[in-house]
CSV table of C-alpha atoms and ligand atoms in Angstrom, one decimal:
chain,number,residue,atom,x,y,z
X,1,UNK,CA,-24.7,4.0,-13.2
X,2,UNK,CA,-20.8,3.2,-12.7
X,3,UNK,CA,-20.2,1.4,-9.3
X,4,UNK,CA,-18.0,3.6,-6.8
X,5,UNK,CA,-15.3,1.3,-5.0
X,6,UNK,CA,-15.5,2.8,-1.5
X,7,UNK,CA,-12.2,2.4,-0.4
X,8,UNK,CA,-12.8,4.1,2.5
X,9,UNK,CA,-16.3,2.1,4.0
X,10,UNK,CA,-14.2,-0.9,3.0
X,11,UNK,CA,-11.5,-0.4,5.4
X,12,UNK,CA,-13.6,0.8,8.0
X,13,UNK,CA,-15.3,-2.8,7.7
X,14,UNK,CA,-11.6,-4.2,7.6
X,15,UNK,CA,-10.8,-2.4,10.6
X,16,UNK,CA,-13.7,-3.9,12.7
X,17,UNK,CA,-12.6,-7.0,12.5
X,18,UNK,CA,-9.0,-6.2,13.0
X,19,UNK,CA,-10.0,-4.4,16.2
X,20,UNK,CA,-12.3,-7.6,17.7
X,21,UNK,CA,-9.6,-9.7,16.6
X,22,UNK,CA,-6.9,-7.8,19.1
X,23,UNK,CA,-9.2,-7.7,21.7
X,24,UNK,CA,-9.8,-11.3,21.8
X,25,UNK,CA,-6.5,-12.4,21.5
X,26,UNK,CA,-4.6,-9.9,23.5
X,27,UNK,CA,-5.3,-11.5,27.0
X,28,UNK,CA,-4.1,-14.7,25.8
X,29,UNK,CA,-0.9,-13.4,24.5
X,30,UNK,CA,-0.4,-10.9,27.2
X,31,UNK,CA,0.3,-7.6,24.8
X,32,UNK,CA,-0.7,-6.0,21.7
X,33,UNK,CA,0.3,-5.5,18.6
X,34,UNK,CA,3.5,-3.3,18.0
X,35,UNK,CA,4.1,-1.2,15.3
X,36,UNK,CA,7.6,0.8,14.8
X,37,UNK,CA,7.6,3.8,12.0
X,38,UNK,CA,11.2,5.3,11.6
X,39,UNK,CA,10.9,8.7,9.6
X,40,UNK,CA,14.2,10.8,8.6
X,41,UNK,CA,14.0,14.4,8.1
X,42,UNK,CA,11.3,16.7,7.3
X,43,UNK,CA,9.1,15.8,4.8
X,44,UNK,CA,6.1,17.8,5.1
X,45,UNK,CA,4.0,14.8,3.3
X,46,UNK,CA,5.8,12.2,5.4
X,47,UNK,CA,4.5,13.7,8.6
X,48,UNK,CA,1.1,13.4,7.7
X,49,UNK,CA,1.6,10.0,6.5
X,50,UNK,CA,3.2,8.7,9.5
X,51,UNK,CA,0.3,10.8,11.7
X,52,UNK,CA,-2.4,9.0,9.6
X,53,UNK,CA,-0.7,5.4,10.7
X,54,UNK,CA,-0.2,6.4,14.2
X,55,UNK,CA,-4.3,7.3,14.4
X,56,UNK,CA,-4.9,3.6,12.5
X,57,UNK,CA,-3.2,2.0,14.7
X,58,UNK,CA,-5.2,3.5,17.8
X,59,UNK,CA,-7.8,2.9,16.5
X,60,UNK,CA,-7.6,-0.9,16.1
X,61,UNK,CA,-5.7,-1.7,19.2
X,62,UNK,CA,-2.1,-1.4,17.6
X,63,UNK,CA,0.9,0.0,20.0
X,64,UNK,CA,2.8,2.8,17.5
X,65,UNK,CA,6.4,3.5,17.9
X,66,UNK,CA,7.3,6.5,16.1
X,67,UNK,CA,11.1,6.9,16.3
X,68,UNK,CA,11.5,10.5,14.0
X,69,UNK,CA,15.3,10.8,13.0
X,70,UNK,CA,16.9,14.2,12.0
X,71,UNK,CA,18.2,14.4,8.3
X,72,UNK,CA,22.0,14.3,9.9
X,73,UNK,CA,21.7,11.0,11.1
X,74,UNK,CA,24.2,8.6,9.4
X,75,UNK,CA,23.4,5.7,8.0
X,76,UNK,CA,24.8,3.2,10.3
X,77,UNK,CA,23.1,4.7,13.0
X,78,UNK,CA,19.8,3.8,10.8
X,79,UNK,CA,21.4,0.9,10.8
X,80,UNK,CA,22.0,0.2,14.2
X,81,UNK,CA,18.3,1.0,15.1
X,82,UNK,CA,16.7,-1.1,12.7
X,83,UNK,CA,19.0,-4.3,14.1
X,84,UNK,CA,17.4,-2.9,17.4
X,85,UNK,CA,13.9,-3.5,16.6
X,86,UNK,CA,14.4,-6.8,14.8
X,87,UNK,CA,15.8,-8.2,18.3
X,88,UNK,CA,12.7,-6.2,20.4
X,89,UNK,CA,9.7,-8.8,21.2
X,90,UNK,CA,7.4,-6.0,21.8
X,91,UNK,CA,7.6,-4.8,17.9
X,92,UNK,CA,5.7,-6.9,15.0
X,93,UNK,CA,6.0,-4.3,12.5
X,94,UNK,CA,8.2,-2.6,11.0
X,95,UNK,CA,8.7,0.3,8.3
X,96,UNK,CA,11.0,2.7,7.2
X,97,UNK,CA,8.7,5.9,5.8
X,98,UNK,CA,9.4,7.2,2.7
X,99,UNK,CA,11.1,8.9,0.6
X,100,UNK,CA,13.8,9.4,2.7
X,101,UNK,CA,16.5,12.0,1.8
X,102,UNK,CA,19.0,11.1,-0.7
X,103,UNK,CA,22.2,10.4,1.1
X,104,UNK,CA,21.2,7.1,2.5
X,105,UNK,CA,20.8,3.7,0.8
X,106,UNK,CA,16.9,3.1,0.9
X,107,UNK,CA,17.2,-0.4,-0.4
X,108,UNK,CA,20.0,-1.2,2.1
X,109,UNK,CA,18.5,0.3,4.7
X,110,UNK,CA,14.5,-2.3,3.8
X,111,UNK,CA,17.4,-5.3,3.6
X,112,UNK,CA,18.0,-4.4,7.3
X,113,UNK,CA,14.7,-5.2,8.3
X,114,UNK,CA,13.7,-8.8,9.8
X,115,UNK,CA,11.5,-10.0,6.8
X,116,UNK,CA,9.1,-11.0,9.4
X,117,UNK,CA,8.7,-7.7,10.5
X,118,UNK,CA,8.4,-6.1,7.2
X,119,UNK,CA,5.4,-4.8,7.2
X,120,UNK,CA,5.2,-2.5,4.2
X,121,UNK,CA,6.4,-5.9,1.8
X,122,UNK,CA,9.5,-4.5,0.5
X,123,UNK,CA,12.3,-6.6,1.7
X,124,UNK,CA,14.0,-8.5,-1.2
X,125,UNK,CA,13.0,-12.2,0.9
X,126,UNK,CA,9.1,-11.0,0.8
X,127,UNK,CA,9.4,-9.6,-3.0
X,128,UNK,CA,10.7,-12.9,-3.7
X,129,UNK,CA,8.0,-15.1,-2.2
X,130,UNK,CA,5.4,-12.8,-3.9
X,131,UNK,CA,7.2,-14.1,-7.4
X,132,UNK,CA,7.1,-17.8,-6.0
X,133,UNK,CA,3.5,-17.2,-5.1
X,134,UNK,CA,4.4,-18.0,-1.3
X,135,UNK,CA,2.3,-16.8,1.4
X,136,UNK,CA,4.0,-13.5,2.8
X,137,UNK,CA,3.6,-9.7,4.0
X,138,UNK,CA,2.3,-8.8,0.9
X,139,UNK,CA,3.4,-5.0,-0.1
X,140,UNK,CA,0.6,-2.7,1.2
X,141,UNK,CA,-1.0,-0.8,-1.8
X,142,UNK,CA,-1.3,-3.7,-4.3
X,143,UNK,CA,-2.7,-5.8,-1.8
X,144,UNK,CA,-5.5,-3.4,-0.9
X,145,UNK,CA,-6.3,-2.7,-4.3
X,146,UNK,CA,-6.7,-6.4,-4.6
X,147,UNK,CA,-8.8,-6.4,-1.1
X,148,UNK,CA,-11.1,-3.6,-3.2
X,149,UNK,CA,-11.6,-5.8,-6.5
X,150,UNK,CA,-12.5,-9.0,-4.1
X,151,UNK,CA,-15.3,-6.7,-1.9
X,152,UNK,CA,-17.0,-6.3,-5.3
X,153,UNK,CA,-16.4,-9.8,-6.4
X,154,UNK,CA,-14.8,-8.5,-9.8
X,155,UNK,CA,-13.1,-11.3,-11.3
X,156,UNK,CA,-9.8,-11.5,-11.8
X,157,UNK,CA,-9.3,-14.2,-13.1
X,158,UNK,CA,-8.6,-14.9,-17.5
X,159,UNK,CA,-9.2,-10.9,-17.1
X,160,UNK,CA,-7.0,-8.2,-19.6
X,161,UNK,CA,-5.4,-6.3,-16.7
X,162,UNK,CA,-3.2,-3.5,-17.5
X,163,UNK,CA,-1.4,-1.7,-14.8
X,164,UNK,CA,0.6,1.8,-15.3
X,165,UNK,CA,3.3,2.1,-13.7
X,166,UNK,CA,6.8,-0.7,-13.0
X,167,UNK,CA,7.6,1.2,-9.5
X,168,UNK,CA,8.9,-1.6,-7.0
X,169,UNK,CA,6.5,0.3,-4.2
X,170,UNK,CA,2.9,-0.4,-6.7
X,171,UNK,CA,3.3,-1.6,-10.0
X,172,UNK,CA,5.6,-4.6,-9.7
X,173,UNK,CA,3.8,-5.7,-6.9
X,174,UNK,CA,0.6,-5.6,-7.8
X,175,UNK,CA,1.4,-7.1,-11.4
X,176,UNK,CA,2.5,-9.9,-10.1
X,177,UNK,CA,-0.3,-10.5,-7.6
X,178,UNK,CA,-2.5,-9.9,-10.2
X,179,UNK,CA,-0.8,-12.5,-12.1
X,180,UNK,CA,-0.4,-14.7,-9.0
X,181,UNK,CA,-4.7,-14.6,-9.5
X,182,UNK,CA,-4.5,-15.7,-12.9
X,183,UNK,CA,-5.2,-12.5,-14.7
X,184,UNK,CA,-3.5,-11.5,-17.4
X,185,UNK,CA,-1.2,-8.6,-16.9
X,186,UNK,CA,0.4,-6.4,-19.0
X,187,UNK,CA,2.3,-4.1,-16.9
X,188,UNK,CA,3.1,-0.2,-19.0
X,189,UNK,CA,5.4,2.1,-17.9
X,190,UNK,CA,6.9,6.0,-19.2
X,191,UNK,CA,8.8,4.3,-22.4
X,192,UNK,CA,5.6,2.7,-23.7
X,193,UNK,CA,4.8,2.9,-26.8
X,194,UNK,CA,1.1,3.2,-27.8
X,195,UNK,CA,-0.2,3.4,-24.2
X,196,UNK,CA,-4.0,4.5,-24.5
X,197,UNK,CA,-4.6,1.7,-27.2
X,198,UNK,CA,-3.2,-0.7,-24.8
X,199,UNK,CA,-4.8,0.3,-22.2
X,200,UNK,CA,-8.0,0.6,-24.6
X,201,UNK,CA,-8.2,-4.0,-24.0
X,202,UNK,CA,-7.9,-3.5,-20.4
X,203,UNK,CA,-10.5,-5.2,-18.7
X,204,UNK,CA,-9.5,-4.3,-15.3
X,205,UNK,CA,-7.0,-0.9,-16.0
X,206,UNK,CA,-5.1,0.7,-13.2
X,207,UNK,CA,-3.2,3.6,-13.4
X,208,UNK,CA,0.2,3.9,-11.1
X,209,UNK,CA,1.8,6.7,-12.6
X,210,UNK,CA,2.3,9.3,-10.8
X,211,UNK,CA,0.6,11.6,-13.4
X,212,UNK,CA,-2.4,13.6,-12.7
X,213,UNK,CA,-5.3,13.3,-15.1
X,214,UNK,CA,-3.2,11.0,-17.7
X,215,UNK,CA,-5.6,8.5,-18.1
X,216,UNK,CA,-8.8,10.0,-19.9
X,217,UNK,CA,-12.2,8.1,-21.7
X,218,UNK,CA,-9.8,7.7,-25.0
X,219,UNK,CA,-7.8,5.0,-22.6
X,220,UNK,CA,-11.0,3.0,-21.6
X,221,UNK,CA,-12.9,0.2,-22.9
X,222,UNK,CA,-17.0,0.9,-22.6
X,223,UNK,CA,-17.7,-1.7,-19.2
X,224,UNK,CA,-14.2,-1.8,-17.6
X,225,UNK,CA,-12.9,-1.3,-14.4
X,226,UNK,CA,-10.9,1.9,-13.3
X,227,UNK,CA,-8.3,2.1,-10.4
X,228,UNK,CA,-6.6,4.9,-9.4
X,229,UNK,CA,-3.6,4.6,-7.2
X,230,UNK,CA,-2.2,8.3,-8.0
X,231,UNK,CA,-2.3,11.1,-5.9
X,232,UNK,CA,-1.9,14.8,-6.2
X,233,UNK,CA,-2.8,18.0,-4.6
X,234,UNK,CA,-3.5,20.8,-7.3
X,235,UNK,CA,-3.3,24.5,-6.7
X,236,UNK,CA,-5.4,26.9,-8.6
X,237,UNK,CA,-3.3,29.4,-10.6
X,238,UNK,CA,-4.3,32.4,-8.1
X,239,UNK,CA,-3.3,29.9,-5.8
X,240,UNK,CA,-5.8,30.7,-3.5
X,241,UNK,CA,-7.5,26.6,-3.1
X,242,UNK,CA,-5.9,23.1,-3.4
X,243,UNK,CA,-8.1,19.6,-4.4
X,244,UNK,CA,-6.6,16.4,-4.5
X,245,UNK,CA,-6.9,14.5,-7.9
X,246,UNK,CA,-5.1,11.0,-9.2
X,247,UNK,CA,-3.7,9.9,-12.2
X,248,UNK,CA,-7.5,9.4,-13.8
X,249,UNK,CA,-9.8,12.5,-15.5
X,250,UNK,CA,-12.5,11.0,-13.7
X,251,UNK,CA,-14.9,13.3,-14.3
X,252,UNK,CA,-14.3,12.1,-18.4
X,253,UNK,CA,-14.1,8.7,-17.4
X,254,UNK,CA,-17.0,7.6,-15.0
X,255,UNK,CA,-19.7,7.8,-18.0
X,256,UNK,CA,-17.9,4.8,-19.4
X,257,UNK,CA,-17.3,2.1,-16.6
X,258,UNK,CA,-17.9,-0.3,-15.2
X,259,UNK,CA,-16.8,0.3,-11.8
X,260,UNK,CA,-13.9,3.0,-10.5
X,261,UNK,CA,-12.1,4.2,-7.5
X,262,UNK,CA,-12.5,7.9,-6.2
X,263,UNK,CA,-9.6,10.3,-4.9
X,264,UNK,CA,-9.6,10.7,-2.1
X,265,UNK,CA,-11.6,8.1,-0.7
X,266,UNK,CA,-10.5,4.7,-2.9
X,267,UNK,CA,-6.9,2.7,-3.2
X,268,UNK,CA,-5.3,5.5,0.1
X,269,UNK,CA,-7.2,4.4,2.7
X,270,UNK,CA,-6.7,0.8,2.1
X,271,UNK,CA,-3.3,1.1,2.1
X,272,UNK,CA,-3.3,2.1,5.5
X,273,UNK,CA,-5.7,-0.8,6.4
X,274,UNK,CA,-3.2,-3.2,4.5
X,275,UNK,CA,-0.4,-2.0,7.0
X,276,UNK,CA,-2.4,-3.0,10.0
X,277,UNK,CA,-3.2,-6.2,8.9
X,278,UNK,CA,0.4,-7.2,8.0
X,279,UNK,CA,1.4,-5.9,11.5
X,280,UNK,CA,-1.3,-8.5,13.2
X,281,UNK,CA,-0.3,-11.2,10.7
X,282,UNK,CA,3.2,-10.9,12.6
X,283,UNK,CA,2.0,-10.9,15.3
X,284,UNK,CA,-0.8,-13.7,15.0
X,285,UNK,CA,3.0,-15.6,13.4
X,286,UNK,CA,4.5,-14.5,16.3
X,287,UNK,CA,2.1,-16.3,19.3
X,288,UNK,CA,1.0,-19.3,17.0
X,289,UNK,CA,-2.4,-17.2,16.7
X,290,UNK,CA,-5.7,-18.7,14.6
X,291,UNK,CA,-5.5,-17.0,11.8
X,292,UNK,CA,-8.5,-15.2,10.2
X,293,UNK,CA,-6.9,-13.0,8.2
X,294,UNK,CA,-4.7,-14.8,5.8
X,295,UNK,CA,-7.3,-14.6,3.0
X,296,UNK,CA,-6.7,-10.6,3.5
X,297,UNK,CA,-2.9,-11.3,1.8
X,298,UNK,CA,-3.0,-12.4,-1.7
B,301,NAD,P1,7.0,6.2,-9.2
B,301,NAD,O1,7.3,7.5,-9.6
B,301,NAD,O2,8.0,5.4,-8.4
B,301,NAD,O3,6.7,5.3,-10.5
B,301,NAD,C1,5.8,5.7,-11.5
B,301,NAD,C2,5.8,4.7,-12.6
B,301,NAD,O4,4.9,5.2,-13.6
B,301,NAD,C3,7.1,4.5,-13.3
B,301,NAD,O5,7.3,3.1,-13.4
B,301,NAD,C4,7.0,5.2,-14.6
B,301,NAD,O6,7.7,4.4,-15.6
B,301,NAD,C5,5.6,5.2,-14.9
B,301,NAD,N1,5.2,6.4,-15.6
B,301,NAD,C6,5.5,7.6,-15.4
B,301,NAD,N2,4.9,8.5,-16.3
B,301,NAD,C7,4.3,7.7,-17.2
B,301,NAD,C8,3.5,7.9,-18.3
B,301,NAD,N3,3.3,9.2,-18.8
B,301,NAD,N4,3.0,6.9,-19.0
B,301,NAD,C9,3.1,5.6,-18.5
B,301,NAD,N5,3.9,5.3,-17.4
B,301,NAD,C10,4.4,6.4,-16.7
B,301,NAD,O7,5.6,6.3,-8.4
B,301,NAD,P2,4.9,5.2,-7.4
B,301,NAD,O8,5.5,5.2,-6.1
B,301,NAD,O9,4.6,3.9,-8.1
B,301,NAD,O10,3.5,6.0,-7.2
B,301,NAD,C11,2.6,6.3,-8.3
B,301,NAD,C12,1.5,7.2,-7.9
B,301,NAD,O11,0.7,6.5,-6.9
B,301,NAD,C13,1.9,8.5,-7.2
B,301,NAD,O12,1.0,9.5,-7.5
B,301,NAD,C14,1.9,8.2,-5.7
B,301,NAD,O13,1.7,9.4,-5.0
B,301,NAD,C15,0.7,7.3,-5.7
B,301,NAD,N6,0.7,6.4,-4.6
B,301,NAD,C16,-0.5,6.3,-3.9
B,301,NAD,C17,-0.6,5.4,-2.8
B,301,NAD,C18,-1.9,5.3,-2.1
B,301,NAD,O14,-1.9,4.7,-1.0
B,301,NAD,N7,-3.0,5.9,-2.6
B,301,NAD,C19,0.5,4.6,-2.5
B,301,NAD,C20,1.6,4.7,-3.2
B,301,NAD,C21,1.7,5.5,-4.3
């Protein structure tokens, strides 16, 4: 029987120790953790993103800071309050929610943020120590998809990893973590020629596209290991229920591995974890902290 790589139970354990390690350091330091989430506009899905981080962050011991901007905002005000909480002591963290709309400079807007407070990973400073194999924030999905392969203790190492997907929020990332591990990665994206016989070698394959049920059994080698990082919520045509399925047929492709993450339940919910710990490693940075988490950031 394939192995189900609880992504959920795993952050639950994660979370545990995040929370013990607050409440043992936070009379010593005098304050929490602090967290700052800037959300422009109305995206339906971003509200329940941001909600789900806001909950997280109770949970463990983290202050949130949820400052919700309306669409007319310009972007110097963005600006202007980003510079705001890179100079506040009481914030660790720090992320702008995406997508945002169109009319402002995204990547401008990440190259505002203090690197040290860049808690999703995306700052052009914390991409770049990632390629230098530097210790970092490390970018929040890759790192808990890593976090899931270690729970299991599925090598990475010499491993054919193919990952789907270039985006600068997953597939970059994690390709170069990945490779930072000593796999070897061959990272695929939409102009890729051939892609279900490449992804046929995989050892380790995960699937980053954005494409729901893409990745069927003709993409996977008999043994290997199958992550899912998409998400999508389906409608049935009388439009009457919705499920949420990923970029993987799973259904078609269980039979055949190894080992594989479910949706919902695998690669979301350790995003979120990822988020907290990078807001603690701040703030364990921050007050010269011990530091119990750093093999958590690969
Ligand atoms: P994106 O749209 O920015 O990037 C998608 C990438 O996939 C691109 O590089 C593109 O070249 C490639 N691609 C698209 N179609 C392809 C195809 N047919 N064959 C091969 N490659 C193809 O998306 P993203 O932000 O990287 O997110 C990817 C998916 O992961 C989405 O479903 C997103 O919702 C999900 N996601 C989930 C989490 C989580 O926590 N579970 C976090 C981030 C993203």
């Amino acid at each position: 029987m394939s192995l189900k790589l609880d992504g959920k139970k795993l952050s639950l354990e994660i979370e545990e120790k995040l929370k013990n390690y607050i409440y043992l350091n936070k009379t010593t330091v005098k304050r929490n953790p602090g967290l700052a989430v800037i959300r422009i506009g109305e995206d339906p899905a971003s509200g329940v993103y941001v909600k789900n981080k806001e909950k997280a962050c109770s949970r463990v011991g983290i202050e949130s800071f949820i400052f919700h901007l309306k669409e007319t905002v310009e972007q110097k005000e963005v600006e202007q309050l980003i510079n705001k909480l890179n100079l506040d002591n009481n914030i660790d963290g720090m992320l702008l929610q995406l997508p945002i709309p169109k009319k402002f400079d995204e990547q401008k807007l990440i190259s505002f943020i203090n690197p040290e407070k860049d808690v999703d990973g995306l700052n052009e400073k914390n991409i770049g120590k990632l390629v230098k194999n530097e210790s970092a924030m490390r970018s929040c999905t890759p790192a808990g998809i890593i976090n899931l392969l270690r729970s299991q203790n599925i090598i990475i190492e010499g491993k054919n990893i193919v990952v789907i997907g270039r985006s600068l929020l997953v597939g970059k990332p994690l390709s170069l973590m990945l490779l930072n591990l000593n796999g070897t990665v061959t990272m695929t994206h939409s102009k890729t020629i051939n892609l279900n016989k490449i992804c046929k070698e995989a050892d380790i394959l995960i699937a980053a596209a954005g494409k729901p049920n893409l990745v069927d059994s003709s993409f996977v080698k008999e043994g290997a290991v199958i992550i899912d990082v998409g998400i999508h919520r389906l409608t049935s045509t009388d439009k009457s229920k919705t499920r949420l399925c990923g970029d993987v047929l799973l259904e078609d492709v269980i039979p055949k591995v190894f080992a594989y993450t479910p949706v919902p339940g695998g690669v979301g919910p350790m995003t979120v974890t990822m988020l907290l710990v990078n807001t603690i490693f701040s703030w364990q940075k921050q007050f010269g902290l011990s530091s119990t988490l750093n093999n958590l950031l690969p």
